[in-house]
Coordinates of C-alpha atoms and ligand atoms in Angstrom, one line a residue:
Chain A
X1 CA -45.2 -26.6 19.3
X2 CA -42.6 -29.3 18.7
X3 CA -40.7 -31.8 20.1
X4 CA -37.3 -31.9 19.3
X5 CA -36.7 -35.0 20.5
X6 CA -33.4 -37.6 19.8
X7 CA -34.9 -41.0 19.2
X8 CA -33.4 -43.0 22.5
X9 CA -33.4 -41.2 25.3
X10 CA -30.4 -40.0 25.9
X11 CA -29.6 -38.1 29.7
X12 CA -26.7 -35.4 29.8
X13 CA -25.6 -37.6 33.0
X14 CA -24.6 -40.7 31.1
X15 CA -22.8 -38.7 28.7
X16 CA -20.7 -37.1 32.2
X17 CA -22.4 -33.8 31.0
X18 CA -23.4 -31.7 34.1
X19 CA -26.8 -29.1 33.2
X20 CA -26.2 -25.5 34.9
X21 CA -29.6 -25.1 37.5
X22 CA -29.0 -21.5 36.6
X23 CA -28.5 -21.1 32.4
X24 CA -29.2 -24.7 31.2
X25 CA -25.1 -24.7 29.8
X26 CA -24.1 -28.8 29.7
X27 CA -20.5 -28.5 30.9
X28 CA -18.2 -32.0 31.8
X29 CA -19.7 -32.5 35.4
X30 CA -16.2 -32.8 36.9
X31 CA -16.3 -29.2 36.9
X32 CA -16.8 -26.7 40.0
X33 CA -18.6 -23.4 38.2
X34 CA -20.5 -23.4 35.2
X35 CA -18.4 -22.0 32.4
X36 CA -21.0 -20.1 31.0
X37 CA -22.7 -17.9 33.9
X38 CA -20.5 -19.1 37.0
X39 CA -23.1 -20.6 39.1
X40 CA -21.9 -23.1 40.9
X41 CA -22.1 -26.8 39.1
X42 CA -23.8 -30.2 40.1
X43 CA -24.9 -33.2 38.6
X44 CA -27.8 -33.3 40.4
X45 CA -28.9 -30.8 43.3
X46 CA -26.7 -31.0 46.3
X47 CA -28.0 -33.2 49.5
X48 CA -31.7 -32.8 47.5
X49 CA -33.7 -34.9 49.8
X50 CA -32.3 -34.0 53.2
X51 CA -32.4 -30.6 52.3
X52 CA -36.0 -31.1 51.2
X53 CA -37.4 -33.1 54.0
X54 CA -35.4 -30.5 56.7
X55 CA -37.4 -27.9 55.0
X56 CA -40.8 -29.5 54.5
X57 CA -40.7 -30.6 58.9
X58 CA -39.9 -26.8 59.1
X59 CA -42.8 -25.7 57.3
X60 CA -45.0 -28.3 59.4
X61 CA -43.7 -26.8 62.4
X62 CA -44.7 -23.3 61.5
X63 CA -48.0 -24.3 60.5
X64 CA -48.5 -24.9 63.7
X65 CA -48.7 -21.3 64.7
X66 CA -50.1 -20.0 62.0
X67 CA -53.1 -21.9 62.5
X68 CA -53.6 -21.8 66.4
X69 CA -52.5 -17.7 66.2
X70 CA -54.8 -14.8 65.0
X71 CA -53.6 -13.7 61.6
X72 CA -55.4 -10.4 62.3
X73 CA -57.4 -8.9 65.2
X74 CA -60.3 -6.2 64.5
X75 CA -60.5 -3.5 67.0
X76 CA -64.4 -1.9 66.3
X77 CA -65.4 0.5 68.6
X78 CA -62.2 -0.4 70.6
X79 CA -63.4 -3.6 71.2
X80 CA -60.5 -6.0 69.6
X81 CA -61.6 -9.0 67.9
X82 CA -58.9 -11.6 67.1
X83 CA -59.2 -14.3 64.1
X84 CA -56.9 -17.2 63.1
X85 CA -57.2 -18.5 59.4
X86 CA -60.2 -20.8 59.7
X87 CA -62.0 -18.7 61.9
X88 CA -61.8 -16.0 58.7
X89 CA -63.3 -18.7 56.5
X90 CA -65.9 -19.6 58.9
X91 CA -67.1 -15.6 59.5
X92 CA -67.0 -15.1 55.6
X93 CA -69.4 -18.2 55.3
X94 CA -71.7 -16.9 58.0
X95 CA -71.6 -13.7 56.2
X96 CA -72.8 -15.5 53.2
X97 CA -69.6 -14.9 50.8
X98 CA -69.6 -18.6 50.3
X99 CA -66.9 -17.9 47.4
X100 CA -64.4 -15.7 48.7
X101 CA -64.7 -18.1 52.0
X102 CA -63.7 -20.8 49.2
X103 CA -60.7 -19.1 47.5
X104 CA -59.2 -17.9 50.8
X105 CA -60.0 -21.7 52.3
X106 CA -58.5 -22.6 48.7
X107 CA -54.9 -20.5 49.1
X108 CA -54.5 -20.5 52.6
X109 CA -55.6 -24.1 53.7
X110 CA -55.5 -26.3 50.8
X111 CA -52.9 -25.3 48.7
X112 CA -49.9 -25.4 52.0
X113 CA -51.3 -28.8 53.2
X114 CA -51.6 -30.6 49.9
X115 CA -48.4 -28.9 48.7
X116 CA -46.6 -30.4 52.3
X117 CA -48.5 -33.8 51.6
X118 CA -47.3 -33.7 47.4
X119 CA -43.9 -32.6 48.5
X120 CA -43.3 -35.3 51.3
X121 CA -44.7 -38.2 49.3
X122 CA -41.8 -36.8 46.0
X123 CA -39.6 -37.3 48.5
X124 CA -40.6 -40.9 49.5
X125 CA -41.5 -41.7 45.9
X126 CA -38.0 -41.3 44.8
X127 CA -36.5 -44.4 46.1
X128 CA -39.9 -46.4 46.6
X129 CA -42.3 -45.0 43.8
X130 CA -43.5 -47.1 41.1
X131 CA -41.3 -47.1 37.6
X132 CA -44.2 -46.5 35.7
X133 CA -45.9 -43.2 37.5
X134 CA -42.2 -41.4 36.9
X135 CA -44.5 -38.5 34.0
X136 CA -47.3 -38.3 36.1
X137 CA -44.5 -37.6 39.7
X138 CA -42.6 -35.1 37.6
X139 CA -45.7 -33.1 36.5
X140 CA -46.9 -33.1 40.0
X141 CA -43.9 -31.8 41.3
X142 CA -44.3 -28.8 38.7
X143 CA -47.6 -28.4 40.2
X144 CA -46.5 -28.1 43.5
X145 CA -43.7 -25.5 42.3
X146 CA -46.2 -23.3 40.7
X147 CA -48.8 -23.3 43.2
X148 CA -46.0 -22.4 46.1
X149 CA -46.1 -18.6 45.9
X150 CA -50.2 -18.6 45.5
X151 CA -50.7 -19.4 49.0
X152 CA -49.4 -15.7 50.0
X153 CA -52.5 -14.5 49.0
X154 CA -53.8 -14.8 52.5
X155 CA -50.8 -12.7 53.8
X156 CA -50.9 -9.7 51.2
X157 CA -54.9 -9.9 52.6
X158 CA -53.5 -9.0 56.2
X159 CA -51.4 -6.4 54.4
X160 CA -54.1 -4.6 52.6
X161 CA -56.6 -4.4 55.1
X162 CA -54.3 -2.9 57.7
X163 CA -52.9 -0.3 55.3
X164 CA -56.8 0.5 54.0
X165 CA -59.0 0.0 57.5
X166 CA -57.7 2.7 59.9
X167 CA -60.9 4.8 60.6
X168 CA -59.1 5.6 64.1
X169 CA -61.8 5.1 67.1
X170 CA -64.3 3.3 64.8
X171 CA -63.0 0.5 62.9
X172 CA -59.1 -0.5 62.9
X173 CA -57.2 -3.8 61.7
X174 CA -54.0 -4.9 62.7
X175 CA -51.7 -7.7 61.8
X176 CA -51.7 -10.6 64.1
X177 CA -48.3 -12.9 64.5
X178 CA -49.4 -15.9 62.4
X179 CA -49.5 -13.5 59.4
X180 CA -45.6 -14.0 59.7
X181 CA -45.4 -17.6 60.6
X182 CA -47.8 -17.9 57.9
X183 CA -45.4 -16.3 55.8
X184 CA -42.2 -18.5 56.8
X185 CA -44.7 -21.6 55.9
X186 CA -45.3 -20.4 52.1
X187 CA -41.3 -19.3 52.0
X188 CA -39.9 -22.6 53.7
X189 CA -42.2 -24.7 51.2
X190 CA -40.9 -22.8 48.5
X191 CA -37.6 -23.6 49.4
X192 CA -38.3 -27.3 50.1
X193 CA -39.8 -27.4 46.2
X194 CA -36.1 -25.6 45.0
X195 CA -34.4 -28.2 46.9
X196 CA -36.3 -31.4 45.1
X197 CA -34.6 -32.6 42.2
X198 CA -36.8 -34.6 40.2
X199 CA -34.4 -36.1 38.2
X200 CA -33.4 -38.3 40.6
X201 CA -36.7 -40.0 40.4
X202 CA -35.6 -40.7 36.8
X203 CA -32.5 -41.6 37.8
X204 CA -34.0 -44.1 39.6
X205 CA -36.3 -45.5 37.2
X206 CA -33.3 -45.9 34.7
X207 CA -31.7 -47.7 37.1
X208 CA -34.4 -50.3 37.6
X209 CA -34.6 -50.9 33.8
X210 CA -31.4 -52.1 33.9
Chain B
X1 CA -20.4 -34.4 20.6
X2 CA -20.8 -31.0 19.5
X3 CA -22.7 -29.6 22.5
X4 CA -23.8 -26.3 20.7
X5 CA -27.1 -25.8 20.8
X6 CA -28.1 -28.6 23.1
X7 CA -29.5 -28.8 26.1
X8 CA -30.6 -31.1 29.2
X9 CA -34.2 -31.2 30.1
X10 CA -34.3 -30.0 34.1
X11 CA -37.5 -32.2 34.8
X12 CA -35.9 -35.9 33.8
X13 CA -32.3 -34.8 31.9
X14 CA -33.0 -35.9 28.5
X15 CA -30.7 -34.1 26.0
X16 CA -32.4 -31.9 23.2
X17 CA -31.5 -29.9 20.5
X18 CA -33.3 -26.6 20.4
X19 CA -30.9 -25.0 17.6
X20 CA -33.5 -25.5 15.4
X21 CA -36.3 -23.8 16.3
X22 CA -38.0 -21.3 13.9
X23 CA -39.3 -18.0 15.3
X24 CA -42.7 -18.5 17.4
X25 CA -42.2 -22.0 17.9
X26 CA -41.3 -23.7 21.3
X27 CA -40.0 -27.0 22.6
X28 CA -40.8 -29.3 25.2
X29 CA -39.5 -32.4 26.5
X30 CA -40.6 -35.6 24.9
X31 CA -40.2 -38.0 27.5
X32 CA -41.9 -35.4 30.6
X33 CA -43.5 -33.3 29.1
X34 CA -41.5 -30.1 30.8
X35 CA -41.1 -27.1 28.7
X36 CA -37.4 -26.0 27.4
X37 CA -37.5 -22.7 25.4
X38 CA -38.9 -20.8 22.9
X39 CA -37.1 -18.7 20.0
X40 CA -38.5 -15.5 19.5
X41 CA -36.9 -13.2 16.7
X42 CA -37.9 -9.8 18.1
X43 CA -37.4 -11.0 22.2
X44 CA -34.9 -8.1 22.9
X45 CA -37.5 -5.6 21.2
X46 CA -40.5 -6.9 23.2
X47 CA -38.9 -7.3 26.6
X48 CA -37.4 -3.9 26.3
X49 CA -41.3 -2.3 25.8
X50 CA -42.5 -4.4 28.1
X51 CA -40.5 -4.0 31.0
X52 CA -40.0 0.0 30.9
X53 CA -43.8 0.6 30.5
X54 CA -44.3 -1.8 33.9
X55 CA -41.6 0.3 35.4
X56 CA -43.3 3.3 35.0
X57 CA -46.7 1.7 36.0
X58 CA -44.8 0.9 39.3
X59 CA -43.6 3.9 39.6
X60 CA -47.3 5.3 38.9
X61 CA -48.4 2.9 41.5
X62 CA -46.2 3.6 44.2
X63 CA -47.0 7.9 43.8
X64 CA -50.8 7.7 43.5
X65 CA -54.0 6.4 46.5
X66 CA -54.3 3.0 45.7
X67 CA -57.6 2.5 47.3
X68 CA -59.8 4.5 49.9
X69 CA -62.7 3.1 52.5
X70 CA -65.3 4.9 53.6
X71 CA -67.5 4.6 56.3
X72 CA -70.0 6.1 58.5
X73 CA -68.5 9.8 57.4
X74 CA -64.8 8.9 57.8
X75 CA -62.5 7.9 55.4
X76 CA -59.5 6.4 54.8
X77 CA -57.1 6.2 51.9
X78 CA -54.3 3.6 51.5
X79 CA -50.8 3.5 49.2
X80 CA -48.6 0.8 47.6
X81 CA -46.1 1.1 49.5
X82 CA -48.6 1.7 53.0
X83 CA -49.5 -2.2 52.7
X84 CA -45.7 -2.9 54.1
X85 CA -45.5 0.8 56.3
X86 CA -48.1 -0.1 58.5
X87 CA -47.1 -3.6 59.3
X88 CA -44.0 -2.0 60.4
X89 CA -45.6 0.5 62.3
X90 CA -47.3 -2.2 64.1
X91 CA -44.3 -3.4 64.9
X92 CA -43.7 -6.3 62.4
X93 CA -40.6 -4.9 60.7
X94 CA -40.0 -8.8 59.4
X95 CA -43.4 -9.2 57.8
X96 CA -43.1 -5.5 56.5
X97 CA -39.7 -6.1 54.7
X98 CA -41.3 -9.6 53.2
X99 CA -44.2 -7.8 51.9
X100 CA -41.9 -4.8 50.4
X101 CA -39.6 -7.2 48.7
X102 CA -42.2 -9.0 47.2
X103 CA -44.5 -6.7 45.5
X104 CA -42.0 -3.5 45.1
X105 CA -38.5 -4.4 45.4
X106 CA -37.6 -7.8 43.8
X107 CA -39.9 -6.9 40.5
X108 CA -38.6 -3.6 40.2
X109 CA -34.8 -4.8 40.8
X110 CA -35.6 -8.0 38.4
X111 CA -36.8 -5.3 35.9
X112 CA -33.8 -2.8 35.8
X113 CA -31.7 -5.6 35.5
X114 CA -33.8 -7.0 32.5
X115 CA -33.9 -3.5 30.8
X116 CA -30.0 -3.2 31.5
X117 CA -29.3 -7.2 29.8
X118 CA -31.6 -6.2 26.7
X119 CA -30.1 -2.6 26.3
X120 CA -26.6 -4.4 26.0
X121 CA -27.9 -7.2 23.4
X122 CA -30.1 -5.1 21.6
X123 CA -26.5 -2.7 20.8
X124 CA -24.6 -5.9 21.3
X125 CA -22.4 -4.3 24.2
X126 CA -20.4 -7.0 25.9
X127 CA -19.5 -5.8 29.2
X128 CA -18.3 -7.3 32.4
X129 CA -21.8 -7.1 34.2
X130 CA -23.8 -9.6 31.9
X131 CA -23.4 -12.6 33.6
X132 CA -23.5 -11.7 37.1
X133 CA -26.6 -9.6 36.4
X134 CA -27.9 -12.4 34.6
X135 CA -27.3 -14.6 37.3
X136 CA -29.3 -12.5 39.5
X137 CA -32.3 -11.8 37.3
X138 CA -33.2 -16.0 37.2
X139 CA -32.3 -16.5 40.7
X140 CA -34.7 -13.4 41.5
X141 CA -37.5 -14.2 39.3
X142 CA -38.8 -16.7 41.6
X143 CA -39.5 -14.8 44.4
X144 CA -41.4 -11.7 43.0
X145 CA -45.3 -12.0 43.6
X146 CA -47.1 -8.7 41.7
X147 CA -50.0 -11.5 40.4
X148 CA -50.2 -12.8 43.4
X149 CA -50.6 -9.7 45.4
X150 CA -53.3 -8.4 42.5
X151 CA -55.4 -10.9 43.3
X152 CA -54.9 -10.3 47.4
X153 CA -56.1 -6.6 46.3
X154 CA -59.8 -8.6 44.4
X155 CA -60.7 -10.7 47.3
X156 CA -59.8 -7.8 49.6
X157 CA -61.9 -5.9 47.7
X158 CA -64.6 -9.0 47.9
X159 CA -63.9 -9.4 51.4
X160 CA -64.8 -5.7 52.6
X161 CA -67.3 -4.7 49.9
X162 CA -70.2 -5.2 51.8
X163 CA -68.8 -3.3 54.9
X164 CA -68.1 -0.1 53.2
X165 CA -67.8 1.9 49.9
X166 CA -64.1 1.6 48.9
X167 CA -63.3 3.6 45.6
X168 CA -60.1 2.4 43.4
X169 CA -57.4 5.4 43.0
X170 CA -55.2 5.8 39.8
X171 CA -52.7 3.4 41.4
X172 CA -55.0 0.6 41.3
X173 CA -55.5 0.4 37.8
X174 CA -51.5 1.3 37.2
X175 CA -50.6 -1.9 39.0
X176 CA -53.0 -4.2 37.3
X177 CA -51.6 -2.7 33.7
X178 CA -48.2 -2.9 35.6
X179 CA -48.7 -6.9 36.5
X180 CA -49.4 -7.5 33.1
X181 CA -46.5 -6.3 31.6
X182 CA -44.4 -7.9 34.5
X183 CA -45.7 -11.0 33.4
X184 CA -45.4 -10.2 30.2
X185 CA -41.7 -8.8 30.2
X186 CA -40.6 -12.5 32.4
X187 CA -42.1 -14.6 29.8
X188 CA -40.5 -12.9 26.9
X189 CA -36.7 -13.8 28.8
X190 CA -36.3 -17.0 28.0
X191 CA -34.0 -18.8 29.7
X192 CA -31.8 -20.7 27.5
X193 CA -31.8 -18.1 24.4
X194 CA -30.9 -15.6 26.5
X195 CA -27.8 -17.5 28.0
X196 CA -27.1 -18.3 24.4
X197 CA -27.1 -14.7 23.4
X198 CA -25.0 -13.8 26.4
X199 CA -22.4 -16.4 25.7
X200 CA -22.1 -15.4 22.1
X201 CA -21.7 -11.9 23.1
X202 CA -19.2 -12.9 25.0
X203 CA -17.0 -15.1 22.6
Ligands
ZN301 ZN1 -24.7 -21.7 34.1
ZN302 ZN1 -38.0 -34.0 30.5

């Protein structure tokens, strides 16, 4: 592993270089497409924080339902029994699977709430965030990228136990609605965290040096 | 300034060099920390192994049971591509599609195209198709979730062992092979030598 740094810092914006989102290409950032793949070229994401915070109250508004819903509803014996999220976490508990209770708890509660909470204080961070805390800001936005897709787990759960548990009169599960609003919450977030460009929280900090 | 070989990091927009990177080595950014690339001689090679083996794997996984449950004298024995069937068939088409474009479609697409890209550098073809399919392998790549849905199927599997016996079919084991080598085959296409490569091609 190696740095290859240049000694000053040096940003491809104050040289008027624009970096493709798409191949990395620095082309003169008065241009409309990248010259080298032909995605469309900007400085800096387009509209990055509205779009962000539009996307992150979206995802808070779907959480709603997928909370308060039953992500899946267990028909034994023909009688149906429906369960939200935390009422899966609290059965697996009484059941004694302390860990799995965790890791679905983990994915499924944890991961969406503290990504929403991460996501919204990047976004208020960028014009009010201390200078100094700029590394540790942009490595917790990468967390919050990577972790986005993990919370699906809970989702492809529903999936799999539907498609496997279908023992007709005895033991059937179905899917329950806030399996999909629980979906739209991991997909909206993941959009939120494509729409946050955290260069303009260096942008900012270079601009209070000054 | 001669911009060859340079490039921005997308974290914080410092500008690095990475045209000197030896084989095996990688760069990251000084001032964030943020990873840029990573120079592999034999890439084209590797991702070309890697990503027709997982597209057979899928294509193993997708033909065989995945996983059967069995209980009280009755059985029953799911597939791949069951997991998104029967949410349709219970009448969430929406959820169904999600769940199909996330563990089947997307990979395999992003995989085609990835075999397609290498085949033309590997003969160093240059044909029209390279960028756009480019393009749409990077914009893609975020949105496929094989690991993800591998480890769905283990706590599945933790969440129902007690209930039942359920016994792993030949499908199981080709998609846990077949999520290695999808992880595998993504980490090999390196973003900016790629684009490099493609650009060269092109000049
Ligand atoms: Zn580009
Ligand atoms: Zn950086």
């Amino acid at each position: 592993m190696r740095n290859v740094a240049v000694d000053a810092p040096l940003t491809a914006a104050s040289q008027g270089l624009a970096s493709c989102h798409l191949c990395l290409k620095l082309a003169a950032a008065n241009q409309q497409r990248c010259p080298r793949c032909g995605a469309a070229l900007h400085l800096r994401k387009s509209n990055s924080l509205e779009r962000t915070l539009a996307l992150l109250l979206t995802a808070c508004v779907l959480y709603i339902p997928a909370n308060v819903l039953p992500i899946m509803v267990t028909d034994q014996f023909g009688q149906p029994t429906p369960s939200t999220i935390i009422g899966g976490v609290v059965l697996l508990i009484d059941m004694g699977s302390v860990a799995i209770a965790a890791v679905i708890f983990f994915a499924s509660v944890m991961i969406p709430v503290s990504k929403l909470a991460m996501m919204f204080y990047l976004c208020w961070s960028v014009r009010k965030g201390p200078a100094e805390t700029v590394r540790q800001r942009t490595v917790l936005y990468r967390i919050t990228e990577f972790i986005g897709k993990w919370s699906m787990i809970d989702v492809f759960v529903v999936a799999i136990l539907v498609a496997l548990i279908n023992l007709s009169n005895l033991l059937v599960i179905r899917p329950g609605a806030a399996a999909m609003a629980f979906a739209g919450v991991v997909i909206v977030s993941m959009l939120a965290a494509e729409s946050f460009d955290p260069r303009l929280m260096w942008d900012q900090r270079e601009k209070s040096d000054e | 300034m001669n911009l060859e070989g340079f490039l921005a990091c997308p974290s914080c927009d410092v500008l690095f060099d990475i045209s000197t990177l030896e084989d095996g080595e990688s760069a990251h950014c000084s001032r964030c920390g943020h990873f840029l690339s990573t120079y592999r001689a034999d890439a084209t090679q590797r991702v070309i192994a890697y990503t027709s083996s997982a597209l057979m794997l899928l294509a193993l996984a997708c033909s065989y049971p995945f996983m059967s449950f069995k209980a009280s004298g009755l059985e029953s024995v799911m597939t791949l591509p069951q997991t998104a069937l029967n949410l349709w068939h219970y009448g969430m088409p929406g959820l169904a599609f999600l769940v199909a474009a996330f563990i089947i479609f997307i990979p395999a697409l992003v995989l085609v195209l990835m075999l397609a890209l290498n085949v033309a550098l590997l003969f160093e073809r240059d044909c029209d198709w390279l960028r756009p399919v480019g393009r749409l392998i990077y914009w893609l790549q975020n949105w496929s979730m094989v690991e993800v849905f591998f480890i769905g199927v283990l706590v599945s599997l933790v969440k129902i062992g007690h209930m039942a016996t359920v016994i792993m079919g030949l499908s199981f084991w080709a998609y846990a092979l077949f999520s290695l080598f999808f992880v595998l085959s993504l980490a090999g296409l390196d973003r900016a030598q790629y684009w490099q490569r493609i650009e060269a091609l092109q000049s």
